[in-house]
């Protein structure tokens, strides 16, 4: 018999259903851990996200909002994908908040946001910034509110091996440095960077319009609520410095970036 | 008879900021940043103003003196980016757009109209992730985003 579990997280309403009780319990555990426990039961619909899970003859299948999403026979991989889908879906449907795909640290009482796609070295740079004394906020999402403040989402830092296999492993940020509690910070800087071999560090400050344009691709609710996205990004850009530069090795970049932050925002 | 240009209204989300305008096109998922000159031309395109009227708008706004070719350059870019309601044939008095741009760029103290654009990712998942459950999913991410387009590794990542 199909059973469902309902949640609300950051205003997004999520339902997970399955007729496989073992699968449902595993999914429940995963939802709670991937959202850092920042959720509460939702009593009734409608739901923004409906995920259906099934398992037949060793093959796992996932649908989202009535459409087939993925299937596979490796349970570990399947639930890692489920983890990503839950987080991204909540980020997409959160109410009154704009989730950017970004690393975030706190420095001198302000937020430093690092938007980047996967495989661009974002988590490595966040790790080095925390080692250099910055406060860990997230290596996954910058959660921006309407006032232009950034909230923490301090999940374990997700790293990839550099042996060409890109296997993932997690770092506990508590072992590296200070991890943010729940207090939001005003955004001081958004810095767009990615690792390139032999890159030359040369920060270029952007105009407000250029800054929003370059940040837009990382805004997860863009398709659903473009008005909110642009409004919040405009608010942030009006009060923060937004700059970009390619970067080389992460440890050195962390020191250069914090120095640039200090000089620009003094 | 030349039709007067008219700025498109429907299907756009617009954010004004000092000296620039950001426009997000809901139909194409494209975002455009108009610099001050492009923004002034766009805002002046109300369907009743001719090109020479828009030239006068520049002078009246204190933005400076510009030529009709300057305004046509902006109109050309606005049209290319589907920010006008109807097509208008550019009129560069026998010159190519590149020649006009060069001439205007050298002579103008008013910023040359520029529209910077990019295409936003088609979905939130495509925007951020290289996660997968099978290799087939890896081919759906934008080119160059992930380390592999066809292999889902044991960590659930599109990578060799």
mmCIF file of N, CA and C in Angstrom, chain B residues 7-52:
data_model
loop_
_atom_site.group_PDB
_atom_site.id
_atom_site.type_symbol
_atom_site.label_atom_id
_atom_site.label_comp_id
_atom_site.label_asym_id
_atom_site.label_seq_id
_atom_site.Cartn_x
_atom_site.Cartn_y
_atom_site.Cartn_z
ATOM 1 N N UNK B 7 8.804 49.513 -27.298
ATOM 2 C CA UNK B 7 9.412 48.551 -26.378
ATOM 3 C C UNK B 7 8.413 47.448 -26.049
ATOM 4 N N UNK B 8 8.913 46.257 -26.008
ATOM 5 C CA UNK B 8 8.060 45.117 -25.655
ATOM 6 C C UNK B 8 7.714 45.208 -24.179
ATOM 7 N N UNK B 9 6.470 44.824 -23.828
ATOM 8 C CA UNK B 9 6.028 44.881 -22.431
ATOM 9 C C UNK B 9 5.759 43.485 -21.885
ATOM 10 N N UNK B 10 5.126 42.653 -22.704
ATOM 11 C CA UNK B 10 4.669 41.360 -22.187
ATOM 12 C C UNK B 10 5.802 40.352 -22.074
ATOM 13 N N UNK B 11 5.707 39.531 -21.051
ATOM 14 C CA UNK B 11 6.668 38.434 -20.906
ATOM 15 C C UNK B 11 8.033 38.857 -20.443
ATOM 16 N N UNK B 12 8.135 40.040 -19.852
ATOM 17 C CA UNK B 12 9.425 40.529 -19.386
ATOM 18 C C UNK B 12 9.351 40.891 -17.902
ATOM 19 N N UNK B 13 10.425 40.598 -17.183
ATOM 20 C CA UNK B 13 10.572 41.059 -15.801
ATOM 21 C C UNK B 13 11.697 42.080 -15.820
ATOM 22 N N UNK B 14 11.415 43.267 -15.330
ATOM 23 C CA UNK B 14 12.373 44.367 -15.465
ATOM 24 C C UNK B 14 12.803 44.864 -14.085
ATOM 25 N N UNK B 15 14.112 45.061 -13.938
ATOM 26 C CA UNK B 15 14.656 45.641 -12.703
ATOM 27 C C UNK B 15 15.480 46.863 -13.072
ATOM 28 N N UNK B 16 15.073 47.988 -12.497
ATOM 29 C CA UNK B 16 15.834 49.214 -12.720
ATOM 30 C C UNK B 16 16.905 49.353 -11.658
ATOM 31 N N UNK B 17 18.055 49.872 -12.065
ATOM 32 C CA UNK B 17 19.101 50.184 -11.104
ATOM 33 C C UNK B 17 19.832 51.418 -11.626
ATOM 34 N N UNK B 18 20.612 52.076 -10.798
ATOM 35 C CA UNK B 18 21.246 53.315 -11.250
ATOM 36 C C UNK B 18 22.076 53.099 -12.516
ATOM 37 N N UNK B 19 21.654 53.728 -13.604
ATOM 38 C CA UNK B 19 22.441 53.687 -14.830
ATOM 39 C C UNK B 19 22.291 52.438 -15.664
ATOM 40 N N UNK B 20 21.492 51.486 -15.232
ATOM 41 C CA UNK B 20 21.328 50.244 -16.000
ATOM 42 C C UNK B 20 19.918 49.706 -15.831
ATOM 43 N N UNK B 21 19.547 48.816 -16.728
ATOM 44 C CA UNK B 21 18.275 48.109 -16.585
ATOM 45 C C UNK B 21 18.528 46.631 -16.847
ATOM 46 N N UNK B 22 17.973 45.798 -15.995
ATOM 47 C CA UNK B 22 18.081 44.360 -16.218
ATOM 48 C C UNK B 22 16.715 43.851 -16.664
ATOM 49 N N UNK B 23 16.723 43.073 -17.739
ATOM 50 C CA UNK B 23 15.476 42.540 -18.286
ATOM 51 C C UNK B 23 15.586 41.025 -18.380
ATOM 52 N N UNK B 24 14.623 40.337 -17.815
ATOM 53 C CA UNK B 24 14.595 38.875 -17.953
ATOM 54 C C UNK B 24 13.420 38.505 -18.836
ATOM 55 N N UNK B 25 13.714 37.805 -19.914
ATOM 56 C CA UNK B 25 12.695 37.419 -20.892
ATOM 57 C C UNK B 25 12.142 36.045 -20.515
ATOM 58 N N UNK B 26 10.890 36.015 -20.117
ATOM 59 C CA UNK B 26 10.267 34.765 -19.680
ATOM 60 C C UNK B 26 10.084 33.788 -20.845
ATOM 61 N N UNK B 27 9.998 34.322 -22.052
ATOM 62 C CA UNK B 27 9.760 33.443 -23.209
ATOM 63 C C UNK B 27 11.025 32.696 -23.629
ATOM 64 N N UNK B 28 12.175 33.354 -23.476
ATOM 65 C CA UNK B 28 13.420 32.763 -23.988
ATOM 66 C C UNK B 28 14.391 32.365 -22.877
ATOM 67 N N UNK B 29 14.059 32.658 -21.611
ATOM 68 C CA UNK B 29 14.970 32.430 -20.483
ATOM 69 C C UNK B 29 16.288 33.181 -20.654
ATOM 70 N N UNK B 30 16.219 34.308 -21.333
ATOM 71 C CA UNK B 30 17.440 35.102 -21.513
ATOM 72 C C UNK B 30 17.376 36.331 -20.611
ATOM 73 N N UNK B 31 18.538 36.681 -20.048
ATOM 74 C CA UNK B 31 18.640 37.889 -19.246
ATOM 75 C C UNK B 31 19.500 38.900 -20.003
ATOM 76 N N UNK B 32 19.090 40.156 -19.959
ATOM 77 C CA UNK B 32 19.805 41.207 -20.676
ATOM 78 C C UNK B 32 20.118 42.346 -19.721
ATOM 79 N N UNK B 33 21.336 42.858 -19.828
ATOM 80 C CA UNK B 33 21.696 44.039 -19.049
ATOM 81 C C UNK B 33 21.900 45.184 -20.042
ATOM 82 N N UNK B 34 21.040 46.209 -19.933
ATOM 83 C CA UNK B 34 21.134 47.370 -20.820
ATOM 84 C C UNK B 34 21.917 48.463 -20.103
ATOM 85 N N UNK B 35 22.961 48.972 -20.759
ATOM 86 C CA UNK B 35 23.663 50.083 -20.110
ATOM 87 C C UNK B 35 22.797 51.344 -20.208
ATOM 88 N N UNK B 36 23.285 52.442 -19.686
ATOM 89 C CA UNK B 36 22.447 53.635 -19.553
ATOM 90 C C UNK B 36 21.918 54.112 -20.908
ATOM 91 N N UNK B 37 22.763 54.055 -21.937
ATOM 92 C CA UNK B 37 22.323 54.535 -23.252
ATOM 93 C C UNK B 37 21.277 53.614 -23.862
ATOM 94 N N UNK B 38 21.522 52.334 -23.796
ATOM 95 C CA UNK B 38 20.550 51.366 -24.332
ATOM 96 C C UNK B 38 19.239 51.459 -23.562
ATOM 97 N N UNK B 39 19.354 51.667 -22.251
ATOM 98 C CA UNK B 39 18.152 51.738 -21.415
ATOM 99 C C UNK B 39 17.341 52.981 -21.754
ATOM 100 N N UNK B 40 18.016 54.100 -21.983
ATOM 101 C CA UNK B 40 17.310 55.343 -22.305
ATOM 102 C C UNK B 40 16.574 55.203 -23.640
ATOM 103 N N UNK B 41 17.219 54.600 -24.600
ATOM 104 C CA UNK B 41 16.552 54.380 -25.902
ATOM 105 C C UNK B 41 15.340 53.473 -25.719
ATOM 106 N N UNK B 42 15.532 52.392 -24.995
ATOM 107 C CA UNK B 42 14.442 51.422 -24.807
ATOM 108 C C UNK B 42 13.239 52.069 -24.134
ATOM 109 N N UNK B 43 13.541 52.850 -23.089
ATOM 110 C CA UNK B 43 12.453 53.507 -22.348
ATOM 111 C C UNK B 43 11.749 54.550 -23.226
ATOM 112 N N UNK B 44 12.469 55.078 -24.202
ATOM 113 C CA UNK B 44 11.892 56.110 -25.075
ATOM 114 C C UNK B 44 11.033 55.512 -26.183
ATOM 115 N N UNK B 45 11.169 54.212 -26.392
ATOM 116 C CA UNK B 45 10.433 53.547 -27.484
ATOM 117 C C UNK B 45 8.995 53.271 -27.031
ATOM 118 N N UNK B 46 8.127 54.288 -27.198
ATOM 119 C CA UNK B 46 6.747 54.116 -26.755
ATOM 120 C C UNK B 46 5.783 53.951 -27.929
ATOM 121 N N UNK B 47 6.315 53.816 -29.104
ATOM 122 C CA UNK B 47 5.484 53.617 -30.284
ATOM 123 C C UNK B 47 5.072 54.918 -30.947
ATOM 124 N N UNK B 48 5.215 56.046 -30.247
ATOM 125 C CA UNK B 48 4.827 57.333 -30.841
ATOM 126 C C UNK B 48 6.042 58.163 -31.222
ATOM 127 N N UNK B 49 7.173 57.865 -30.612
ATOM 128 C CA UNK B 49 8.382 58.662 -30.884
ATOM 129 C C UNK B 49 9.136 58.101 -32.074
ATOM 130 N N UNK B 50 9.558 59.009 -32.946
ATOM 131 C CA UNK B 50 10.405 58.632 -34.071
ATOM 132 C C UNK B 50 11.859 58.600 -33.605
ATOM 133 N N UNK B 51 12.746 58.184 -34.476
ATOM 134 C CA UNK B 51 14.176 58.139 -34.133
ATOM 135 C C UNK B 51 14.684 59.542 -33.774
ATOM 136 N N UNK B 52 14.260 60.523 -34.544
ATOM 137 C CA UNK B 52 14.730 61.894 -34.264
ATOM 138 C C UNK B 52 14.137 62.387 -32.931
#
